[in-house]
Amino acid sequence: MSALRKKFGDDYQVVTTSSSGSGFNQHPPEKKRKRQRFVDKNGRCNVQHGNLGGETSRYLSDLFTTLVDLKWRWNLFIFILTYTVAWLFMAFMWWCIAYIRGDLNRVHNEKYTPCVANVYNFPSAFLFFIETEATIGYGYRYITDKCPEGIILFLFQSILGSIVDAFLIGCMFIKMSQPKKRAETLMFSEHAVISMRDGRLTLMFRVGNLRNSHMVSAQIRCKLLKSRQTPEGEFLPLDQLELDVGFSTGADQLFLVSPLTICHVIDPKSPFYELSQRSMQTEQFEIVVILEGIVETTGLPRWRPESVFLHDVGAGVVNTGAGDVAWSLDVFVLYF
């Protein structure tokens, strides 16, 4: 406690737990004026690119990734529009062949062989294309051997259909298999605190997994984002400093089957070492917590960023009570 008073003065927050098991008294940090976050609480990064030049062409050059990153409503719209345009185009091509050959005129003798049997208008040409493309094969409309241009068009139709199917279905499959919603069940504490743990001043927050399926190879990293000016006079608006959360000891590798407390020791190497609680409430700092891992059910990697302002951090003294081991995970103000 004396270390906390020496570090933060008299304006610190006291947090105690009740050994009776009825709960714990908590004094969360006072609510401050809402600031714009670099990373929202839902994990979305508030970054907009500008003054790049040729931004649209860059997105179109990587069209597959652009489609995967689009919202679902635009994906479905492009999916339906692409198939509709392709179907109408190919049906028009079959109608053009029938029109050029004169197959649309029904006044023919019995010996006349059309390019496609029973195609005499655009709707019948469209139905023929759908039957062949979807391999329905009713048998009423079919290509005859007297139409080489129809055979070439049929080969082109098969190749084009395979390309469109591979591109659009592959795009939809990748988008559906992305474990974005999996990150919604990775919970971070609403607040973090600075308190004594193992005789050292420590910044602590909590992370938990709500699902029964595990995060394989789960790893956590912390970044401190702040602006600074270099000795040469260069201003860095978003300088990133790494916060040590157990790299040397392997504590950053998580076995996330129950809520875990992540600790950053405030030692002379920590960027918080020279800060007081009052400066934490006024400085424009932000802590970004990144949880990475592989989703057990799909085998796909997933990461979840979370943001904490320094004014969300409270300083406190923890008293768990004599022999109260059950409260070892709930000793400071951390909400889910």
mmCIF file of C-alpha atoms in Angstrom, residues 103-296:
data_model
loop_
_atom_site.group_PDB
_atom_site.id
_atom_site.type_symbol
_atom_site.label_atom_id
_atom_site.label_comp_id
_atom_site.label_asym_id
_atom_site.label_seq_id
_atom_site.Cartn_x
_atom_site.Cartn_y
_atom_site.Cartn_z
ATOM 1 C CA ASP A 103 -34.206 -21.070 -86.940
ATOM 2 C CA LEU A 104 -36.739 -18.655 -85.471
ATOM 3 C CA ASN A 105 -38.918 -19.091 -88.547
ATOM 4 C CA ARG A 106 -41.108 -22.089 -87.898
ATOM 5 C CA VAL A 107 -41.964 -22.510 -91.574
ATOM 6 C CA HIS A 108 -39.480 -25.289 -92.381
ATOM 7 C CA ASN A 109 -39.837 -28.661 -93.958
ATOM 8 C CA GLU A 110 -39.261 -31.818 -91.998
ATOM 9 C CA LYS A 111 -35.767 -32.287 -93.448
ATOM 10 C CA TYR A 112 -34.507 -28.952 -92.083
ATOM 11 C CA THR A 113 -32.118 -29.344 -89.124
ATOM 12 C CA PRO A 114 -31.878 -26.293 -86.788
ATOM 13 C CA CYS A 115 -28.853 -25.447 -84.661
ATOM 14 C CA VAL A 116 -30.779 -26.073 -81.461
ATOM 15 C CA ALA A 117 -33.964 -28.047 -81.670
ATOM 16 C CA ASN A 118 -37.114 -26.356 -80.354
ATOM 17 C CA VAL A 119 -35.492 -22.933 -79.849
ATOM 18 C CA TYR A 120 -37.722 -20.444 -81.661
ATOM 19 C CA ASN A 121 -37.630 -17.292 -79.446
ATOM 20 C CA PHE A 122 -35.640 -15.680 -76.631
ATOM 21 C CA PRO A 123 -37.468 -17.416 -73.735
ATOM 22 C CA SER A 124 -36.819 -20.814 -75.295
ATOM 23 C CA ALA A 125 -33.143 -19.856 -75.839
ATOM 24 C CA PHE A 126 -32.923 -18.807 -72.177
ATOM 25 C CA LEU A 127 -34.485 -22.089 -71.039
ATOM 26 C CA PHE A 128 -32.044 -24.047 -73.213
ATOM 27 C CA PHE A 129 -29.092 -22.257 -71.628
ATOM 28 C CA ILE A 130 -30.378 -22.900 -68.087
ATOM 29 C CA GLU A 131 -30.989 -26.582 -68.860
ATOM 30 C CA THR A 132 -27.468 -27.070 -70.206
ATOM 31 C CA GLU A 133 -25.667 -24.877 -67.657
ATOM 32 C CA ALA A 134 -27.428 -26.472 -64.687
ATOM 33 C CA THR A 135 -27.092 -29.932 -66.339
ATOM 34 C CA ILE A 136 -30.831 -30.479 -66.021
ATOM 35 C CA GLY A 137 -31.086 -32.062 -69.470
ATOM 36 C CA TYR A 138 -34.819 -32.346 -70.125
ATOM 37 C CA GLY A 139 -34.034 -33.562 -73.650
ATOM 38 C CA TYR A 140 -36.608 -31.387 -75.410
ATOM 39 C CA ARG A 141 -34.023 -28.806 -76.534
ATOM 40 C CA TYR A 142 -30.637 -30.005 -77.751
ATOM 41 C CA ILE A 143 -27.754 -29.071 -80.066
ATOM 42 C CA THR A 144 -27.581 -30.803 -83.408
ATOM 43 C CA ASP A 145 -24.455 -31.833 -85.292
ATOM 44 C CA LYS A 146 -25.251 -29.420 -88.142
ATOM 45 C CA CYS A 147 -24.208 -26.352 -86.116
ATOM 46 C CA PRO A 148 -20.432 -25.914 -85.591
ATOM 47 C CA GLU A 149 -20.902 -22.388 -84.238
ATOM 48 C CA GLY A 150 -23.263 -23.783 -81.614
ATOM 49 C CA ILE A 151 -20.670 -26.359 -80.570
ATOM 50 C CA ILE A 152 -18.049 -23.615 -80.161
ATOM 51 C CA LEU A 153 -20.491 -21.482 -78.161
ATOM 52 C CA PHE A 154 -21.312 -24.466 -75.972
ATOM 53 C CA LEU A 155 -17.603 -24.951 -75.163
ATOM 54 C CA PHE A 156 -17.275 -21.240 -74.375
ATOM 55 C CA GLN A 157 -20.362 -21.458 -72.162
ATOM 56 C CA SER A 158 -18.894 -24.363 -70.190
ATOM 57 C CA ILE A 159 -15.583 -22.563 -69.608
ATOM 58 C CA LEU A 160 -17.253 -19.271 -68.668
ATOM 59 C CA GLY A 161 -19.669 -21.019 -66.308
ATOM 60 C CA SER A 162 -16.828 -22.819 -64.544
ATOM 61 C CA ILE A 163 -14.915 -19.546 -64.080
ATOM 62 C CA VAL A 164 -17.950 -17.703 -62.710
ATOM 63 C CA ASP A 165 -18.824 -20.591 -60.375
ATOM 64 C CA ALA A 166 -15.275 -20.911 -59.071
ATOM 65 C CA PHE A 167 -14.933 -17.179 -58.458
ATOM 66 C CA LEU A 168 -18.297 -16.403 -56.881
ATOM 67 C CA ILE A 169 -18.836 -19.649 -54.964
ATOM 68 C CA GLY A 170 -15.238 -19.522 -53.734
ATOM 69 C CA CYS A 171 -15.745 -15.944 -52.596
ATOM 70 C CA MET A 172 -18.940 -16.816 -50.737
ATOM 71 C CA PHE A 173 -17.340 -19.879 -49.142
ATOM 72 C CA ILE A 174 -14.353 -17.886 -47.875
ATOM 73 C CA LYS A 175 -16.646 -15.204 -46.492
ATOM 74 C CA MET A 176 -18.901 -17.712 -44.725
ATOM 75 C CA SER A 177 -15.954 -19.604 -43.257
ATOM 76 C CA GLN A 178 -14.360 -16.502 -41.760
ATOM 77 C CA PRO A 179 -14.675 -16.756 -37.963
ATOM 78 C CA LYS A 180 -15.579 -13.099 -37.466
ATOM 79 C CA LYS A 181 -18.449 -13.881 -35.119
ATOM 80 C CA ARG A 182 -16.130 -16.121 -33.117
ATOM 81 C CA ALA A 183 -14.472 -12.972 -31.844
ATOM 82 C CA GLU A 184 -17.790 -11.892 -30.296
ATOM 83 C CA THR A 185 -17.412 -14.666 -27.712
ATOM 84 C CA LEU A 186 -13.922 -13.533 -26.717
ATOM 85 C CA MET A 187 -14.602 -11.153 -23.850
ATOM 86 C CA PHE A 188 -12.343 -8.486 -22.432
ATOM 87 C CA SER A 189 -12.806 -6.704 -19.138
ATOM 88 C CA GLU A 190 -14.452 -3.307 -19.343
ATOM 89 C CA HIS A 191 -11.894 -1.760 -16.995
ATOM 90 C CA ALA A 192 -8.315 -2.435 -16.038
ATOM 91 C CA VAL A 193 -6.592 -1.537 -12.784
ATOM 92 C CA ILE A 194 -3.135 -0.908 -11.433
ATOM 93 C CA SER A 195 -2.530 -2.685 -8.160
ATOM 94 C CA MET A 196 0.064 -4.645 -6.219
ATOM 95 C CA ARG A 197 0.622 -8.273 -7.200
ATOM 96 C CA ASP A 198 3.507 -10.363 -5.902
ATOM 97 C CA GLY A 199 5.012 -7.244 -4.394
ATOM 98 C CA ARG A 200 5.181 -5.400 -7.717
ATOM 99 C CA LEU A 201 3.044 -2.645 -9.181
ATOM 100 C CA THR A 202 1.071 -4.281 -11.992
ATOM 101 C CA LEU A 203 -1.384 -3.247 -14.691
ATOM 102 C CA MET A 204 -4.050 -5.955 -14.884
ATOM 103 C CA PHE A 205 -7.013 -6.732 -17.106
ATOM 104 C CA ARG A 206 -8.983 -9.834 -17.870
ATOM 105 C CA VAL A 207 -9.872 -11.943 -20.901
ATOM 106 C CA GLY A 208 -12.211 -14.900 -21.243
ATOM 107 C CA ASN A 209 -13.653 -17.341 -23.776
ATOM 108 C CA LEU A 210 -17.405 -17.969 -23.597
ATOM 109 C CA ARG A 211 -17.512 -21.017 -25.871
ATOM 110 C CA ASN A 212 -16.659 -24.589 -25.000
ATOM 111 C CA SER A 213 -14.505 -24.840 -28.136
ATOM 112 C CA HIS A 214 -10.972 -23.707 -27.418
ATOM 113 C CA MET A 215 -8.684 -21.186 -29.044
ATOM 114 C CA VAL A 216 -5.619 -23.161 -30.115
ATOM 115 C CA SER A 217 -2.215 -21.458 -29.733
ATOM 116 C CA ALA A 218 -3.847 -18.424 -28.152
ATOM 117 C CA GLN A 219 -1.439 -15.536 -27.717
ATOM 118 C CA ILE A 220 -1.959 -12.035 -26.377
ATOM 119 C CA ARG A 221 -0.094 -8.830 -27.180
ATOM 120 C CA CYS A 222 -0.474 -5.277 -25.925
ATOM 121 C CA LYS A 223 0.363 -2.043 -27.702
ATOM 122 C CA LEU A 224 0.510 1.425 -26.190
ATOM 123 C CA LEU A 225 -0.498 4.054 -28.748
ATOM 124 C CA LYS A 226 0.509 7.623 -28.079
ATOM 125 C CA SER A 227 1.944 10.604 -29.867
ATOM 126 C CA ARG A 228 5.501 11.727 -29.249
ATOM 127 C CA GLN A 229 8.181 13.944 -30.679
ATOM 128 C CA THR A 230 11.623 12.621 -31.515
ATOM 129 C CA PRO A 231 14.831 14.438 -30.506
ATOM 130 C CA GLU A 232 15.138 15.478 -34.159
ATOM 131 C CA GLY A 233 11.799 17.283 -33.956
ATOM 132 C CA GLU A 234 9.735 14.741 -35.900
ATOM 133 C CA PHE A 235 6.176 14.343 -34.614
ATOM 134 C CA LEU A 236 4.841 10.781 -34.510
ATOM 135 C CA PRO A 237 1.035 10.894 -34.097
ATOM 136 C CA LEU A 238 0.610 7.146 -33.489
ATOM 137 C CA ASP A 239 3.770 5.751 -31.997
ATOM 138 C CA GLN A 240 3.396 2.111 -30.949
ATOM 139 C CA LEU A 241 5.131 0.776 -27.863
ATOM 140 C CA GLU A 242 5.042 -2.887 -26.917
ATOM 141 C CA LEU A 243 3.850 -3.697 -23.400
ATOM 142 C CA ASP A 244 5.477 -6.754 -21.877
ATOM 143 C CA VAL A 245 2.758 -9.190 -20.803
ATOM 144 C CA GLY A 246 5.037 -12.170 -20.325
ATOM 145 C CA PHE A 247 7.101 -12.615 -23.490
ATOM 146 C CA SER A 248 10.208 -13.740 -21.636
ATOM 147 C CA THR A 249 8.349 -16.168 -19.361
ATOM 148 C CA GLY A 250 5.817 -17.471 -21.904
ATOM 149 C CA ALA A 251 2.885 -15.991 -19.994
ATOM 150 C CA ASP A 252 1.621 -14.467 -23.242
ATOM 151 C CA GLN A 253 0.768 -18.011 -24.449
ATOM 152 C CA LEU A 254 -2.721 -18.586 -23.045
ATOM 153 C CA PHE A 255 -4.621 -21.735 -22.106
ATOM 154 C CA LEU A 256 -7.960 -20.007 -22.411
ATOM 155 C CA VAL A 257 -10.389 -22.448 -20.795
ATOM 156 C CA SER A 258 -11.354 -20.015 -18.031
ATOM 157 C CA PRO A 259 -11.049 -16.244 -17.583
ATOM 158 C CA LEU A 260 -7.415 -15.230 -17.218
ATOM 159 C CA THR A 261 -5.839 -12.156 -15.696
ATOM 160 C CA ILE A 262 -3.223 -10.561 -17.939
ATOM 161 C CA CYS A 263 -0.496 -8.674 -16.077
ATOM 162 C CA HIS A 264 1.989 -6.017 -17.130
ATOM 163 C CA VAL A 265 4.590 -5.256 -14.477
ATOM 164 C CA ILE A 266 5.311 -1.537 -14.148
ATOM 165 C CA ASP A 267 9.076 -1.578 -13.814
ATOM 166 C CA PRO A 268 11.709 0.886 -15.087
ATOM 167 C CA LYS A 269 11.300 -0.594 -18.584
ATOM 168 C CA SER A 270 7.555 0.072 -18.632
ATOM 169 C CA PRO A 271 6.260 3.228 -20.370
ATOM 170 C CA PHE A 272 3.971 3.763 -17.347
ATOM 171 C CA TYR A 273 6.853 3.981 -14.896
ATOM 172 C CA GLU A 274 7.078 7.784 -14.942
ATOM 173 C CA LEU A 275 3.309 8.372 -14.981
ATOM 174 C CA SER A 276 1.041 9.217 -12.088
ATOM 175 C CA GLN A 277 -2.650 8.455 -11.886
ATOM 176 C CA ARG A 278 -3.475 12.103 -12.537
ATOM 177 C CA SER A 279 -1.450 12.099 -15.751
ATOM 178 C CA MET A 280 -3.203 8.906 -16.840
ATOM 179 C CA GLN A 281 -6.508 10.754 -16.693
ATOM 180 C CA THR A 282 -5.283 13.605 -18.907
ATOM 181 C CA GLU A 283 -2.768 12.110 -21.355
ATOM 182 C CA GLN A 284 -3.941 11.012 -24.820
ATOM 183 C CA PHE A 285 -2.899 7.382 -24.568
ATOM 184 C CA GLU A 286 -4.596 4.201 -25.646
ATOM 185 C CA ILE A 287 -3.850 0.552 -24.906
ATOM 186 C CA VAL A 288 -4.686 -1.910 -27.689
ATOM 187 C CA VAL A 289 -4.939 -5.546 -26.625
ATOM 188 C CA ILE A 290 -4.681 -8.141 -29.419
ATOM 189 C CA LEU A 291 -5.745 -11.735 -28.818
ATOM 190 C CA GLU A 292 -4.687 -14.177 -31.539
ATOM 191 C CA GLY A 293 -5.430 -17.858 -31.941
ATOM 192 C CA ILE A 294 -6.759 -20.646 -34.139
ATOM 193 C CA VAL A 295 -10.439 -21.554 -33.961
ATOM 194 C CA GLU A 296 -10.654 -25.193 -32.928
#
